[in-house]
GROMACS .gro file of C-alpha atoms in nm:
model
  193
    1MET     CA    1  -3.562   2.520  -0.464
    2GLU     CA    2  -3.692   2.261  -0.179
    3GLU     CA    3  -3.916   2.095  -0.468
    4ASN     CA    4  -3.587   1.963  -0.612
    5ARG     CA    5  -3.456   1.821  -0.296
    6GLU     CA    6  -3.744   1.620  -0.250
    7SER     CA    7  -3.717   1.473  -0.601
    8ASN     CA    8  -3.377   1.408  -0.573
    9MET     CA    9  -3.391   1.207  -0.253
   10PRO     CA   10  -3.518   0.931  -0.379
   11ASP     CA   11  -3.243   0.866  -0.601
   12LEU     CA   12  -3.013   0.896  -0.296
   13LEU     CA   13  -3.221   0.632  -0.100
   14ASP     CA   14  -3.239   0.371  -0.376
   15LEU     CA   15  -2.813   0.446  -0.443
   16GLN     CA   16  -2.789   0.350  -0.020
   17GLU     CA   17  -2.982   0.048  -0.086
   18PHE     CA   18  -2.779  -0.088  -0.386
   19ASP     CA   19  -2.456   0.008  -0.212
   20GLU     CA   20  -2.653  -0.187   0.110
   21GLU     CA   21  -2.699  -0.506  -0.108
   22ALA     CA   22  -2.381  -0.516  -0.253
   23LEU     CA   23  -2.232  -0.449   0.086
   24LYS     CA   24  -2.432  -0.762   0.204
   25LYS     CA   25  -2.343  -0.954  -0.101
   26GLU     CA   26  -1.982  -0.947  -0.049
   27SER     CA   27  -2.020  -0.983   0.367
   28GLU     CA   28  -2.185  -1.309   0.199
   29GLU     CA   29  -1.825  -1.389  -0.019
   30VAL     CA   30  -1.656  -1.303   0.262
   31LEU     CA   31  -1.803  -1.546   0.500
   32ASN     CA   32  -1.812  -1.802   0.235
   33MET     CA   33  -1.435  -1.988   0.284
   34ARG     CA   34  -1.337  -2.155  -0.014
   35LEU     CA   35  -1.102  -2.462  -0.002
   36LEU     CA   36  -0.822  -2.493  -0.234
   37THR     CA   37  -0.740  -2.813  -0.240
   38ALA     CA   38  -0.501  -3.039  -0.487
   39GLU     CA   39  -0.817  -3.198  -0.651
   40ASN     CA   40  -1.010  -2.817  -0.734
   41ALA     CA   41  -0.710  -2.545  -0.782
   42VAL     CA   42  -0.451  -2.553  -0.972
   43PHE     CA   43  -0.146  -2.361  -0.948
   44ALA     CA   44   0.169  -2.234  -1.229
   45ARG     CA   45   0.435  -1.999  -1.290
   46THR     CA   46   0.399  -1.686  -1.458
   47GLU     CA   47   0.665  -1.608  -1.739
   48GLY     CA   48   0.736  -1.280  -1.503
   49GLY     CA   49   0.796  -1.524  -1.188
   50PHE     CA   50   0.475  -1.440  -1.033
   51LEU     CA   51   0.205  -1.753  -0.940
   52SER     CA   52  -0.103  -1.759  -1.151
   53LEU     CA   53  -0.439  -1.940  -1.048
   54LYS     CA   54  -0.668  -2.140  -1.204
   55PHE     CA   55  -1.056  -2.203  -0.953
   56GLU     CA   56  -1.394  -2.226  -0.988
   57GLU     CA   57  -1.424  -2.242  -1.376
   58LYS     CA   58  -1.205  -1.866  -1.362
   59THR     CA   59  -0.856  -1.804  -1.417
   60TYR     CA   60  -0.610  -1.539  -1.217
   61ASP     CA   61  -0.353  -1.440  -1.438
   62ARG     CA   62  -0.131  -1.332  -1.089
   63VAL     CA   63  -0.250  -1.377  -0.745
   64GLY     CA   64  -0.084  -1.299  -0.398
   65VAL     CA   65   0.011  -1.537  -0.100
   66TYR     CA   66  -0.060  -1.406   0.249
   67LEU     CA   67   0.041  -1.615   0.579
   68THR     CA   68  -0.229  -1.594   0.842
   69PHE     CA   69   0.004  -1.689   1.138
   70PRO     CA   70   0.324  -1.615   0.959
   71LEU     CA   71   0.593  -1.632   1.280
   72THR     CA   72   0.318  -1.935   1.427
   73ASN     CA   73   0.222  -2.166   1.209
   74PRO     CA   74   0.307  -2.039   0.799
   75GLY     CA   75   0.279  -2.394   0.687
   76GLU     CA   76  -0.110  -2.393   0.746
   77TYR     CA   77  -0.432  -2.149   0.642
   78ILE     CA   78  -0.256  -1.999   0.341
   79SER     CA   79  -0.478  -1.725   0.180
   80ILE     CA   80  -0.446  -1.706  -0.135
   81ARG     CA   81  -0.571  -1.400  -0.266
   82GLU     CA   82  -0.630  -1.126  -0.606
   83ALA     CA   83  -0.333  -0.956  -0.713
   84ASP     CA   84  -0.500  -0.589  -0.730
   85GLU     CA   85  -0.507  -0.343  -0.447
   86LYS     CA   86  -0.799  -0.454  -0.268
   87ALA     CA   87  -0.652  -0.805  -0.231
   88LYS     CA   88  -0.957  -0.970  -0.239
   89GLU     CA   89  -0.913  -1.366  -0.130
   90ILE     CA   90  -1.021  -1.615  -0.352
   91GLY     CA   91  -0.972  -1.924  -0.109
   92MET     CA   92  -0.783  -2.068   0.136
   93ILE     CA   93  -0.514  -2.307   0.151
   94GLN     CA   94  -0.595  -2.523   0.451
   95SER     CA   95  -0.201  -2.732   0.484
   96LEU     CA   96   0.010  -2.642   0.232
   97LYS     CA   97   0.141  -3.035   0.319
   98ASP     CA   98  -0.175  -3.150   0.130
   99MET     CA   99  -0.066  -2.958  -0.218
  100PRO     CA  100   0.213  -3.158  -0.461
  101LYS     CA  101   0.563  -3.077  -0.439
  102GLU     CA  102   0.602  -2.891  -0.695
  103VAL     CA  103   0.243  -2.609  -0.542
  104GLN     CA  104   0.404  -2.622  -0.218
  105ASP     CA  105   0.798  -2.492  -0.391
  106MET     CA  106   0.590  -2.273  -0.579
  107ILE     CA  107   0.409  -2.128  -0.302
  108GLN     CA  108   0.676  -2.169  -0.014
  109GLU     CA  109   0.909  -1.912  -0.321
  110GLN     CA  110   0.583  -1.606  -0.310
  111VAL     CA  111   0.593  -1.676   0.073
  112ARG     CA  112   0.992  -1.583   0.120
  113LEU     CA  113   0.940  -1.290  -0.128
  114ARG     CA  114   0.646  -1.126   0.089
  115TYR     CA  115   0.776  -1.243   0.408
  116PHE     CA  116   1.140  -1.145   0.345
  117MET     CA  117   1.293  -1.146   0.776
  118PRO     CA  118   1.666  -1.184   0.768
  119VAL     CA  119   1.807  -1.361   1.111
  120ILE     CA  120   2.002  -1.205   1.296
  121ARG     CA  121   2.345  -1.335   1.484
  122LYS     CA  122   2.523  -1.101   1.577
  123VAL     CA  123   2.479  -0.741   1.708
  124MET     CA  124   2.783  -0.538   1.609
  125GLU     CA  125   2.719  -0.174   1.739
  126VAL     CA  126   2.312  -0.007   1.817
  127LYS     CA  127   2.382   0.389   1.804
  128ASP     CA  128   2.145   0.642   1.925
  129GLU     CA  129   2.162   0.925   1.811
  130TYR     CA  130   1.863   1.159   1.771
  131GLY     CA  131   1.527   0.965   1.852
  132TYR     CA  132   1.664   0.676   1.628
  133ALA     CA  133   1.937   0.349   1.616
  134TYR     CA  134   2.134   0.284   1.392
  135TRP     CA  135   2.226  -0.086   1.400
  136HIS     CA  136   2.504  -0.277   1.220
  137VAL     CA  137   2.452  -0.624   1.271
  138GLN     CA  138   2.537  -0.949   1.066
  139THR     CA  139   2.288  -1.180   0.959
  140ASP     CA  140   2.210  -1.476   0.777
  141PHE     CA  141   2.207  -1.281   0.448
  142GLY     CA  142   2.539  -1.085   0.545
  143SER     CA  143   2.609  -0.764   0.718
  144CYS     CA  144   2.352  -0.520   0.755
  145ARG     CA  145   2.299  -0.152   0.811
  146PHE     CA  146   1.941  -0.036   0.912
  147THR     CA  147   1.790   0.280   1.159
  148THR     CA  148   1.476   0.226   1.351
  149ASN     CA  149   1.313   0.459   1.562
  150MET     CA  150   1.368   0.449   1.957
  151GLY     CA  151   0.955   0.485   2.039
  152GLY     CA  152   0.704   0.310   1.923
  153ASP     CA  153   0.709  -0.054   1.826
  154ALA     CA  154   1.033  -0.081   1.642
  155VAL     CA  155   1.164  -0.408   1.869
  156VAL     CA  156   0.816  -0.612   1.962
  157ALA     CA  157   0.864  -0.957   2.191
  158LEU     CA  158   0.758  -1.256   2.009
  159GLY     CA  159   0.819  -1.473   2.277
  160GLU     CA  160   1.039  -1.504   2.611
  161ALA     CA  161   1.359  -1.435   2.410
  162ARG     CA  162   1.274  -1.395   2.065
  163TYR     CA  163   1.232  -1.005   1.893
  164GLN     CA  164   1.119  -0.871   1.579
  165ILE     CA  165   1.285  -0.558   1.481
  166THR     CA  166   1.159  -0.355   1.183
  167ASP     CA  167   1.322  -0.036   1.051
  168ILE     CA  168   1.184   0.299   0.911
  169ASP     CA  169   1.147   0.155   0.584
  170GLY     CA  170   0.912  -0.148   0.697
  171ASN     CA  171   1.155  -0.392   0.661
  172ARG     CA  172   1.167  -0.668   0.961
  173TYR     CA  173   1.434  -0.867   1.089
  174GLU     CA  174   1.465  -1.188   1.326
  175LEU     CA  175   1.647  -1.222   1.641
  176PRO     CA  176   1.524  -1.557   1.712
  177ASP     CA  177   1.718  -1.586   2.077
  178LEU     CA  178   1.871  -1.310   2.257
  179TYR     CA  179   2.029  -1.548   2.496
  180ALA     CA  180   2.244  -1.658   2.213
  181LEU     CA  181   2.395  -1.362   2.148
  182SER     CA  182   2.694  -1.304   2.410
  183VAL     CA  183   2.687  -1.102   2.684
  184ALA     CA  184   2.865  -0.821   2.515
  185GLU     CA  185   2.608  -0.773   2.233
  186ARG     CA  186   2.325  -0.816   2.478
  187LYS     CA  187   2.433  -0.496   2.684
  188ARG     CA  188   2.441  -0.299   2.333
  189LEU     CA  189   2.065  -0.414   2.323
  190ASP     CA  190   1.996  -0.299   2.683
  191LEU     CA  191   1.826   0.053   2.520
  192PHE     CA  192   1.662  -0.132   2.334
  193ILE     CA  193   1.483  -0.431   2.477
   0.00000   0.00000   0.00000
């Protein structure tokens, strides 16, 4: 039995070295930021409404668009990634305004889909029951009802009077200015903000 273990040891070491080399190569690729520009990247809409990319002689049938700074600087440092579970970065658009207008429109369309966040314009009612808050609000997309957890980080301050609210399903809502609400609406939010 002991001989068998020793004979398997080199195989395990070889496997470990292979994994280390693969990890090293992957780390180098991650650290090598590739900028996507109007000259080296060709974006197109797919039939299904997604985004494809041709970059460095390679065509990606579908890519994902991720904002590095979604709340503070959505037009810069936009990460374009493979559309699989690993979401490996292909490259980065340094500034969206440097891309052609049709590419800007396609990227912004994908951003709106990924970062859909209705803006709360009016707070009709907020009830606290059994550790949950039940919200009824008016948003820029109409009337909406959603539920949040009472504890944790359901309501996060993004500035002095700006808040992001995340419901139990992971949907996000923005309250851009608490002080733009009426006194009665702000009183409804006393427990939550």
